[in-house]
Coordinates of C-alpha atoms and ligand atoms in Angstrom, one line a residue:
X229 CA 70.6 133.5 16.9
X230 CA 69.2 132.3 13.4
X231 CA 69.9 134.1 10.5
X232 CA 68.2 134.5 7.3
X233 CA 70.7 135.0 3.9
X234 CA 69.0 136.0 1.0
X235 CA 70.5 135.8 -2.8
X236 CA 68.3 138.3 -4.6
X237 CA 67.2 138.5 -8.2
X238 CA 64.4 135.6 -8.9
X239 CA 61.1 135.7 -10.1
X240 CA 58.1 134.9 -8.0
X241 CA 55.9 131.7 -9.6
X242 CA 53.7 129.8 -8.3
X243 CA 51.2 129.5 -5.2
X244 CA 51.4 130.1 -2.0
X245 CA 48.7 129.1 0.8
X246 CA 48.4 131.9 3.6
X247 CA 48.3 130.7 7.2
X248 CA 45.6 131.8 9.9
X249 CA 45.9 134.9 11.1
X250 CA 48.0 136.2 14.3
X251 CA 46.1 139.1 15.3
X252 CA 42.7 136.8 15.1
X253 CA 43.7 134.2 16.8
X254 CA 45.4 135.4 20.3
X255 CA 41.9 136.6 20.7
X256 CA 40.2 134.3 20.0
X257 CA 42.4 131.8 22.1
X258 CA 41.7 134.5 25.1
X259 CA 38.2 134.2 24.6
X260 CA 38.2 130.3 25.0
X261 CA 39.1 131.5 29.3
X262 CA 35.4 132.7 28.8
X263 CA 33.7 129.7 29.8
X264 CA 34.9 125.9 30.7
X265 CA 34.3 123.4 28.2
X266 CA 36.1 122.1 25.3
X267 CA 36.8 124.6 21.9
X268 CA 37.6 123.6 19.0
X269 CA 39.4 126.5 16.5
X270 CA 41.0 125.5 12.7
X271 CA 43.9 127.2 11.1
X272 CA 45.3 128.4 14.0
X273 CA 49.1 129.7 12.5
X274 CA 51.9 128.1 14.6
X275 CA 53.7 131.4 15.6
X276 CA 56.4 132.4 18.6
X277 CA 53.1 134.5 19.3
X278 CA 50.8 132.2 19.1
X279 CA 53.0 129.6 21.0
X280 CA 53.1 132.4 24.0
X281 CA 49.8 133.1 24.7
X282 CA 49.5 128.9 25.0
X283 CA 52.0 129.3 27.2
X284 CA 50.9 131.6 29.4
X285 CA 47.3 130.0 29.6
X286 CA 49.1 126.8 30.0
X287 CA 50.8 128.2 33.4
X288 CA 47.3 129.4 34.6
X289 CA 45.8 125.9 33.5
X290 CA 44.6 126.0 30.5
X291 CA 44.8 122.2 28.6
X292 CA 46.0 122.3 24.8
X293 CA 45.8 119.6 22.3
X294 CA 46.8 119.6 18.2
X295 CA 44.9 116.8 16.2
X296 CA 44.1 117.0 12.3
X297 CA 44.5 120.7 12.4
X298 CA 42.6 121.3 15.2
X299 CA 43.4 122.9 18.3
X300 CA 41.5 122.0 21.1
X301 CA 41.5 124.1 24.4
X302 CA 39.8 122.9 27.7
X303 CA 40.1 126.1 29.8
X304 CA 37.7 124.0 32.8
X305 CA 40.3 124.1 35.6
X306 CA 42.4 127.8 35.9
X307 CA 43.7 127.9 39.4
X308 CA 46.0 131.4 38.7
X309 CA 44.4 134.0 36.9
X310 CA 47.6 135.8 36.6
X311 CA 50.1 136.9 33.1
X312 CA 53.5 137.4 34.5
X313 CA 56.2 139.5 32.8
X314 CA 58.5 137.2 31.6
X315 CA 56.0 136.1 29.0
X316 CA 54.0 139.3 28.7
X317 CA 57.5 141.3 27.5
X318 CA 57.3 139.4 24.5
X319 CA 53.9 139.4 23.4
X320 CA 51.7 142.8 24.0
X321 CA 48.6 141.1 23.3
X322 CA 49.0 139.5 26.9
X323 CA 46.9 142.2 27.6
X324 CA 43.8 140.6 26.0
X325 CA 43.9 138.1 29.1
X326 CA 42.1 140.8 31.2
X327 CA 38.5 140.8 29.6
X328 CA 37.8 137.3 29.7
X329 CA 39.2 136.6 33.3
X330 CA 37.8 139.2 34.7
X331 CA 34.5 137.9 32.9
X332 CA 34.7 134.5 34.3
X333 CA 36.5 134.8 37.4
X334 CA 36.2 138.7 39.0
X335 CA 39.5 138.8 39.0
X336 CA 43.3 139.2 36.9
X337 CA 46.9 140.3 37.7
X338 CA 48.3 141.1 34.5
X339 CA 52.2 142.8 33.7
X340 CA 52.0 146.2 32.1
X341 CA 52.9 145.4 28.6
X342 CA 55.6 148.9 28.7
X343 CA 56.6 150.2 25.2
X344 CA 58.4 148.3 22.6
X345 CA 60.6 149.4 19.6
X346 CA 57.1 150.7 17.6
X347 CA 55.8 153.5 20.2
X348 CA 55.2 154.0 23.5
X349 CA 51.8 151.8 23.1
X350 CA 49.7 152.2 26.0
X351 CA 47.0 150.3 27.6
X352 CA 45.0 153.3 29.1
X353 CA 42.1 152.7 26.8
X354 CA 41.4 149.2 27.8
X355 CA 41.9 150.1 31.7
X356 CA 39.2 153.5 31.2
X357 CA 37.0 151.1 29.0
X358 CA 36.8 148.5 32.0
X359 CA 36.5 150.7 34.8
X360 CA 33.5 152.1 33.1
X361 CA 32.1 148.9 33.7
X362 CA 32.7 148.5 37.5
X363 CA 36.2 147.1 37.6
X364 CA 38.6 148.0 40.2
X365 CA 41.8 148.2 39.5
X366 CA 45.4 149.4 40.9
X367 CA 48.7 148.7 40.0
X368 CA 51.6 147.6 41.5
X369 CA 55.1 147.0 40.8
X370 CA 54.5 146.5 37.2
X371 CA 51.4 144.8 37.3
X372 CA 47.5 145.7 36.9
X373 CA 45.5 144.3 39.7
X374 CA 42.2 143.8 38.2
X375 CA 38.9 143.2 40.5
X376 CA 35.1 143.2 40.5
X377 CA 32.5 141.4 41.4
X378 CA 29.6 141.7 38.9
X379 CA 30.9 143.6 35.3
X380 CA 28.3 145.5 34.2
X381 CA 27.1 146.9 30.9
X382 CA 28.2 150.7 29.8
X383 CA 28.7 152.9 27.2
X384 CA 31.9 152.8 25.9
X385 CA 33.2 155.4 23.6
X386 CA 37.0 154.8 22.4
X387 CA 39.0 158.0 21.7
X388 CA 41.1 156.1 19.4
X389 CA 39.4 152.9 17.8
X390 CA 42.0 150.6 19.5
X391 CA 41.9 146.8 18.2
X392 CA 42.7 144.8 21.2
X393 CA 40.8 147.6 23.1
X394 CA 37.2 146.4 21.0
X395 CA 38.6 143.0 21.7
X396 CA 38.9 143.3 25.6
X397 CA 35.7 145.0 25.9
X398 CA 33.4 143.0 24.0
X399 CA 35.1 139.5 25.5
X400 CA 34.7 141.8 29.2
X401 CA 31.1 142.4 28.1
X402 CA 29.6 138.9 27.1
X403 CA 29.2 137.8 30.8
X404 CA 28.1 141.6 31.9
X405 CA 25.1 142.3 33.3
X406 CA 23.0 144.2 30.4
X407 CA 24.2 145.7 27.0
X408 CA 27.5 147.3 26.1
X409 CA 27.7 149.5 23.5
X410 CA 31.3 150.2 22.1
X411 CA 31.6 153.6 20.3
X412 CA 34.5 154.3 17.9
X413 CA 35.1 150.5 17.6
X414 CA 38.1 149.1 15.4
X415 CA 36.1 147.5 12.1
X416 CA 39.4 145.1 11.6
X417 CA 38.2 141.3 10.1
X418 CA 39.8 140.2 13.1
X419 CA 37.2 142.2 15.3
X420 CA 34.6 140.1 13.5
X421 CA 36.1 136.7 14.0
X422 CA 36.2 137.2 17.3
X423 CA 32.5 138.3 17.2
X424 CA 32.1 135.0 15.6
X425 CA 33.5 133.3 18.3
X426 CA 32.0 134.9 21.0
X427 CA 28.3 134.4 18.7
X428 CA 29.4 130.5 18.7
X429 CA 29.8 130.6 22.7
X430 CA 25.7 131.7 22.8
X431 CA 26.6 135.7 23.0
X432 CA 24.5 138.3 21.1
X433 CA 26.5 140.9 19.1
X434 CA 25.7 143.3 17.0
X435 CA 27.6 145.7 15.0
X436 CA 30.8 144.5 14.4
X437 CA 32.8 145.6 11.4
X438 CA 31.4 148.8 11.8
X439 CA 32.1 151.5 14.6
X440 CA 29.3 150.9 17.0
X441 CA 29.4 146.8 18.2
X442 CA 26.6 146.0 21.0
X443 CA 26.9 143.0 23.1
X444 CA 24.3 142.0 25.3
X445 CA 25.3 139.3 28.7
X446 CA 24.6 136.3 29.1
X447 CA 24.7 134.4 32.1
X448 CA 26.4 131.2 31.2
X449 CA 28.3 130.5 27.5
X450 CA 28.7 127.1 26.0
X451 CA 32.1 126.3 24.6
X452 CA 32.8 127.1 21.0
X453 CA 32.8 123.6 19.0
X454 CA 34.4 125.0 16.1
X455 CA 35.8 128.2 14.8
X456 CA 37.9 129.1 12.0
X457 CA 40.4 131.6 12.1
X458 CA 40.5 134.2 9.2
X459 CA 43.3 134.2 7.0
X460 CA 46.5 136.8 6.8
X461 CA 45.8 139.5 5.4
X462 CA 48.6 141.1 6.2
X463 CA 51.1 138.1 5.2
X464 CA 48.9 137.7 2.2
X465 CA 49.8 141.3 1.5
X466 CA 53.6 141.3 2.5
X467 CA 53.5 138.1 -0.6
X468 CA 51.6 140.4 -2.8
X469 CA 54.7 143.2 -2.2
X470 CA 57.2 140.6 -2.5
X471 CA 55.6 139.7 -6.7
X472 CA 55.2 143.2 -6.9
X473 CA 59.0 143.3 -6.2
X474 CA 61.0 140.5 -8.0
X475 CA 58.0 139.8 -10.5
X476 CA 56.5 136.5 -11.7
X477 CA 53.2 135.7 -11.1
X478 CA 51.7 134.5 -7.7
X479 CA 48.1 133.4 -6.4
X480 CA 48.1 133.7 -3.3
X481 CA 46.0 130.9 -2.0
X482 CA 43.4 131.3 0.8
X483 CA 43.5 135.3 1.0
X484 CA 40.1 137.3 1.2
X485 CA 40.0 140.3 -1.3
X486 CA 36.9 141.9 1.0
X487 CA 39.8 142.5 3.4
X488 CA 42.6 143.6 1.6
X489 CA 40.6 146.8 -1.0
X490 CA 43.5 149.6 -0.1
X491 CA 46.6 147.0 -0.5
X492 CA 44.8 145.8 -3.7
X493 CA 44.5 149.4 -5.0
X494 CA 47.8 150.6 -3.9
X495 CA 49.4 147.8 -5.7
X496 CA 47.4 148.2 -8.9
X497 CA 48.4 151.7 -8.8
X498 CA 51.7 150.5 -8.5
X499 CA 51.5 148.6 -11.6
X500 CA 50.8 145.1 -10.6
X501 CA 48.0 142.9 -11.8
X502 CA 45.6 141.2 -9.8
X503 CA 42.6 139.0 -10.6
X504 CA 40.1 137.4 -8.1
X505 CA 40.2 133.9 -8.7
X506 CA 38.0 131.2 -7.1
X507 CA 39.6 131.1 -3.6
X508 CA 42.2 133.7 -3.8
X509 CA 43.7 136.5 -6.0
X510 CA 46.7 136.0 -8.8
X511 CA 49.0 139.0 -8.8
X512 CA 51.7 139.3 -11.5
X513 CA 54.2 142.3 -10.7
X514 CA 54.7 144.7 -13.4
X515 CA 57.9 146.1 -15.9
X516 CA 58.0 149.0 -14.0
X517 CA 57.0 149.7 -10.4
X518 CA 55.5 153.7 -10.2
X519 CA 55.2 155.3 -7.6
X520 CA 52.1 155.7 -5.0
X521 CA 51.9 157.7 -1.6
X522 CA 50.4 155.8 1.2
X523 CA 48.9 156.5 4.5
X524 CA 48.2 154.4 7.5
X525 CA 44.5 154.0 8.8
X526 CA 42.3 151.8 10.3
X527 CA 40.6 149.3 8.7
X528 CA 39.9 149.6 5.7
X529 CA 42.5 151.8 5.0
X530 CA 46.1 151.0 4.5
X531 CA 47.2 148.9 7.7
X532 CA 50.3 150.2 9.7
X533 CA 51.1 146.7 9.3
X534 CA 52.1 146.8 5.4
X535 CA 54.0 150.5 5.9
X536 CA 57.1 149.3 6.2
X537 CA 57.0 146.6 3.5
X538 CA 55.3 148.8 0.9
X539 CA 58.3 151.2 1.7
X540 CA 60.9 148.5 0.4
X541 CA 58.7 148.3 -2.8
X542 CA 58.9 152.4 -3.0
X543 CA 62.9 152.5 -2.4
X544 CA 63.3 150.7 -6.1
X545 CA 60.0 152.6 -7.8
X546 CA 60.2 155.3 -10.4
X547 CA 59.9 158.4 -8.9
X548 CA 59.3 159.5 -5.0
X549 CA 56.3 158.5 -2.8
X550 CA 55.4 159.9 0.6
X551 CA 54.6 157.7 3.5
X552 CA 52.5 158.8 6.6
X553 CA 52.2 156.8 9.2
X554 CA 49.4 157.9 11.5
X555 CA 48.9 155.2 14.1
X556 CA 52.3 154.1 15.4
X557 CA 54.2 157.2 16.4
X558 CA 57.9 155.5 15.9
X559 CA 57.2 153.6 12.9
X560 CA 60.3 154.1 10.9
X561 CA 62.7 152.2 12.7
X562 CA 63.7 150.1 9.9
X563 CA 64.3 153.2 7.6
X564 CA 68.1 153.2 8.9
X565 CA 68.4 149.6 7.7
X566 CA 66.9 150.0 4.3
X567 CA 69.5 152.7 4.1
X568 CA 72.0 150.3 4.7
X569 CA 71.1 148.8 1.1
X570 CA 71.2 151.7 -1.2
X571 CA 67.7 153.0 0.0
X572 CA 67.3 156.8 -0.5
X573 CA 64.9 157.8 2.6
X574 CA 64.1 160.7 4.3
X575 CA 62.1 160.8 7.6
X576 CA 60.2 164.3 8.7
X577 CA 58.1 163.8 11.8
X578 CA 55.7 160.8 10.7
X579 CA 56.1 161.2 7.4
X580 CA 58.8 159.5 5.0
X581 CA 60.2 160.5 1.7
X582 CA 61.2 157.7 -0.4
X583 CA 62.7 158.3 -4.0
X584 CA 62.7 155.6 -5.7
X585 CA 66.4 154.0 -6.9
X586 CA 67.2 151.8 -9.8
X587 CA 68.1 149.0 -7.2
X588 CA 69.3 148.0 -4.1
X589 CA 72.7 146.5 -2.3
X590 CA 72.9 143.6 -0.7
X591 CA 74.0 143.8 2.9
X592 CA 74.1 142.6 6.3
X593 CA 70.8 144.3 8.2
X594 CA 69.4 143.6 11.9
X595 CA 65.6 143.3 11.9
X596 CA 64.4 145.4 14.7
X597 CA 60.4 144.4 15.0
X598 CA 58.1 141.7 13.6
X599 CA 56.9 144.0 10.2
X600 CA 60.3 145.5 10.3
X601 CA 62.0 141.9 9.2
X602 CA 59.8 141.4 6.8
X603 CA 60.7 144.6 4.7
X604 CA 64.4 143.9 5.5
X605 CA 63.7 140.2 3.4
X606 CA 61.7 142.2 0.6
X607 CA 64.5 144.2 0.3
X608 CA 66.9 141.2 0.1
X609 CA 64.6 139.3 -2.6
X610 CA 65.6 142.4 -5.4
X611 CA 68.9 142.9 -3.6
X612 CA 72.2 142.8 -6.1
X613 CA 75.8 142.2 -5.1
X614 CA 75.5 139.6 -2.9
X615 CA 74.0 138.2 0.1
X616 CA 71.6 140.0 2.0
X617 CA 71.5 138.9 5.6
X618 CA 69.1 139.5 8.0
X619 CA 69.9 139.1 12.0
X620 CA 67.5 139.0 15.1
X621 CA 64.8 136.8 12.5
X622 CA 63.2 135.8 16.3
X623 CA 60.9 138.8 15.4
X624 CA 59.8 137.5 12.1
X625 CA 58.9 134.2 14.0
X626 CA 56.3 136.0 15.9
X627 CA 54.1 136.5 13.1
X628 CA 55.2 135.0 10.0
X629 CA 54.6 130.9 9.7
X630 CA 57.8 129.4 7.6
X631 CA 58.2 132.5 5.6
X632 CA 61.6 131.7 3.8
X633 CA 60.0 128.2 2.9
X634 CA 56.9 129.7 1.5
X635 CA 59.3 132.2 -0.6
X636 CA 61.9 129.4 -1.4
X637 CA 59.0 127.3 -2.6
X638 CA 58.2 130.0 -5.4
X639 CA 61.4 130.7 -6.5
X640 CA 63.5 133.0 -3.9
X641 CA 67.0 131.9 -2.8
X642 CA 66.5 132.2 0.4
X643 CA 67.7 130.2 3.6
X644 CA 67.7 130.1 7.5
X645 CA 71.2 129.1 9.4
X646 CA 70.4 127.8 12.5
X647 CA 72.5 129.5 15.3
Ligands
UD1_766 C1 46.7 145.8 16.9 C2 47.4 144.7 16.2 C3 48.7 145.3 15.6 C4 48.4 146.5 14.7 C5 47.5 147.5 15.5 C6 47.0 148.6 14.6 C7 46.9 142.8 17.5 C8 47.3 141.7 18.4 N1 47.8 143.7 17.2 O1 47.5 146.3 18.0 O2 49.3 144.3 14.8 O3 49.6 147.1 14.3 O4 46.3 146.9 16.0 O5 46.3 148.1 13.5 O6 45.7 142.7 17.0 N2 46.3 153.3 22.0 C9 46.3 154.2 23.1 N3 45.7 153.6 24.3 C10 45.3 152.4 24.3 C11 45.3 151.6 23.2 C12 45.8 152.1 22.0 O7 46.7 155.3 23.0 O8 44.8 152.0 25.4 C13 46.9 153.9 20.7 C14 48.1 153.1 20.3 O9 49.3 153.6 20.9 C15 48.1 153.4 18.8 C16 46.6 153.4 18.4 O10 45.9 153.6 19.7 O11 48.6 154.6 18.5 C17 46.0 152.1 17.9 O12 46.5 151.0 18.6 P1 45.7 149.6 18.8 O13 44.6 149.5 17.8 O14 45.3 149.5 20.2 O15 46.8 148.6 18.5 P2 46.9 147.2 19.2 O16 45.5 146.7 19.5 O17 47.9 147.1 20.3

């Protein structure tokens, strides 16, 4: 298994260009099942994740082609409108499969995604959601056995406002039979690039990025002829920690400030400095990193998806910082490994008390999920003593494109040995 070794204590300078966004485009690559025809998406990040969900379209038919940075997908023949669990155990977003084939064909047999190191995670939203709106489902031995012949439109109200849930729903309702209105919806950017994709195959939606979305049917969709997939904000973000960190001074190339407001003011608060520039935002880390308390939200607030990173930045702060994490209810897993590097973390229920320590030890650490190896490599950039290495780096692959060469290239001595 590859390894990543680390030799902390360099400045951040330079530029680095964030990639397409993960959790924007496996949605958006669902959505292209909607309709036959030939998409056309840019910036589509080449990610394990990414590279799955082809996968699994692939098997069901699905034709993909890379030219000039675009990805074209010609979804005209699917003869298997199932997601087996061989593929679906590494990639929970499988689930987003069931919307648009239940749109376009009636029918789906998807694997049950079952929990993974972050929470229990269930799907029960997405199954209530789609029931509402005349599907018939049952499950058996591990799989959800999806059927209905006509979707129709409902009112949808979301206990939670679940991201992929939105997602299924409003790909579900662009081929149902009158309006769908989603209640509690997830605002996420990534919502409204898919909106924007699902606008571009002749849908009409209203709403997104706020907490009611309505999406009226249509008949037939045309295929999207070009898309653009948002960038990163949250590996825009886990660069902005890393400055914030080692220090320097970074623009971070491509990111969108409208999408990033509580990871900009945490990190101001912090002490770092950051400028909107034409195209991006320069950040230069400060003398001294204070200390701020964060909380976990839905967009806009502070994503789960920065918690764990913005806790490697608050284990060498001055002073102690709480961290609540409200949306995944076994967040903390890499608490134990930070530990493992001097760290000085306490965990009560969902919340963690970090005090802050002059610095941290280098050491070997395991990375245990996808946002989990990216704090691990924070850590490693300020580590002393050595040689930080970080095992298991499959689940930074999942969501992070080249991320030791986009740090090496500003300045970190950083490097992956192949296994
Ligand atoms: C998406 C993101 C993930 C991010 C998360 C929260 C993608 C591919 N993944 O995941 O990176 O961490 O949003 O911002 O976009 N819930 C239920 N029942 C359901 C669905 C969700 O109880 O049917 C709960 C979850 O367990 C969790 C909360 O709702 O506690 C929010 O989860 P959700 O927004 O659905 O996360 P995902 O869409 O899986």
């Amino acid at each position: 298994m590859d390894k990543i070794l680390i030799q902390g204590g360099e400045r951040l300078n330079g530029a680095v260009k964030v990639s397409g966004a993960k959790n924007a485009a496996l949605p958006v690559i669902a959505a292209c099942i909607l309709t036959e025809g030939l998409h056309r998406l840019r910036n589509v990040p080449n990610l394990k994740d990414t590279t799955t969900i082809k996968l699994i379209m692939s098997r069901m038919g699905v034709v993909f082609q890379e030219e000039d940075g675009i990805l074209s997908i010609n979804s005209r023949k699917i003869r298997d409108c199932q997601a087996s669990y061989d593929l679906v155990k590494t990639m929970r977003a499988s689930i987003l499969l069931l919307g648009p084939l239940l749109a376009r064909f009636g029918r789906a047999r998807i694997s049950l995604p079952g929990g993974c190191a972050i929470g229990a995670r269930p799907v029960d939203l997405h199954l209530k959601a789609l029931s509402a709106m005349g599907v018939k489902m049952f499950l058996e031995r591990g799989y959800i056995n999806a059927e209905v012949s006509r979707l129709r439109g409902a009112d949808i109200f979301f206990d939670i406002p679940t991201v992929t849930g939105t997602e299924n729903v409003m790909m579900a309702a662009s081929k149902a039979e009158g309006r769908t209105i989603i209640r509690n919806a997830a605002k996420e950017p990534e919502v409204q690039n898919l909106a924007d994709m699902l606008r571009a195959m002749g849908v009409s939606i209203e709403g997104d990025g706020t907490d009611m979305i309505i999406v009226q049917g249509v008949e037939t969709l045309n295929p999207a002829e070009e898309l653009t997939i948002i960038p990163d904000r949250i590996e825009a973000g886990t660069f902005m920690i890393g400055v914030t960190m080692a220090g320097g001074e970074l623009f971070v190339d491509g990111c969108r400030p409208e999408h990033m407001s509580a990871v900009i003011e945490k990190l101001q608060g912090v002490g770092a400095e950051i400028e909107k520039r034409p195209g991006g935002l320069l950040i230069k880390g400060p003398e001294r990193i204070r200390s701020v308390d964060i909380e976990t939200m839905p967009f806009p607030g502070f994503p789960t998806d920065l918690q764990a990173q913005f806790m490697s930045l608050m284990s060498i702060a001055q002073g102690s910082s709480i961290i609540r994490e409200t949306i995944f209810e076994n967040r903390f897993i890499h608490v134990s490994e930070l530990r493992r590097m001097g760290a000085d973390i306490r965990v009560h229920g969902n919340q963690a008390m970090v005090r802050g320590k002059d610095h941290l030890l280098a050491a070997p650490v395991m990375a245990t999920d996808l946002r989990a190896s990216a704090s691990l490599i924070l850590a490693g950039l300020v580590a002393r003593g050595g040689i930080t290495e970080v095992h298991r780096i499959y689940h930074l692959d999942r969501g992070y494109e080249s991320m030791e060469e986009k740090f090496r290239s500003i300045g970190a001595n950083i490097r992956r040995v192949k296994a």
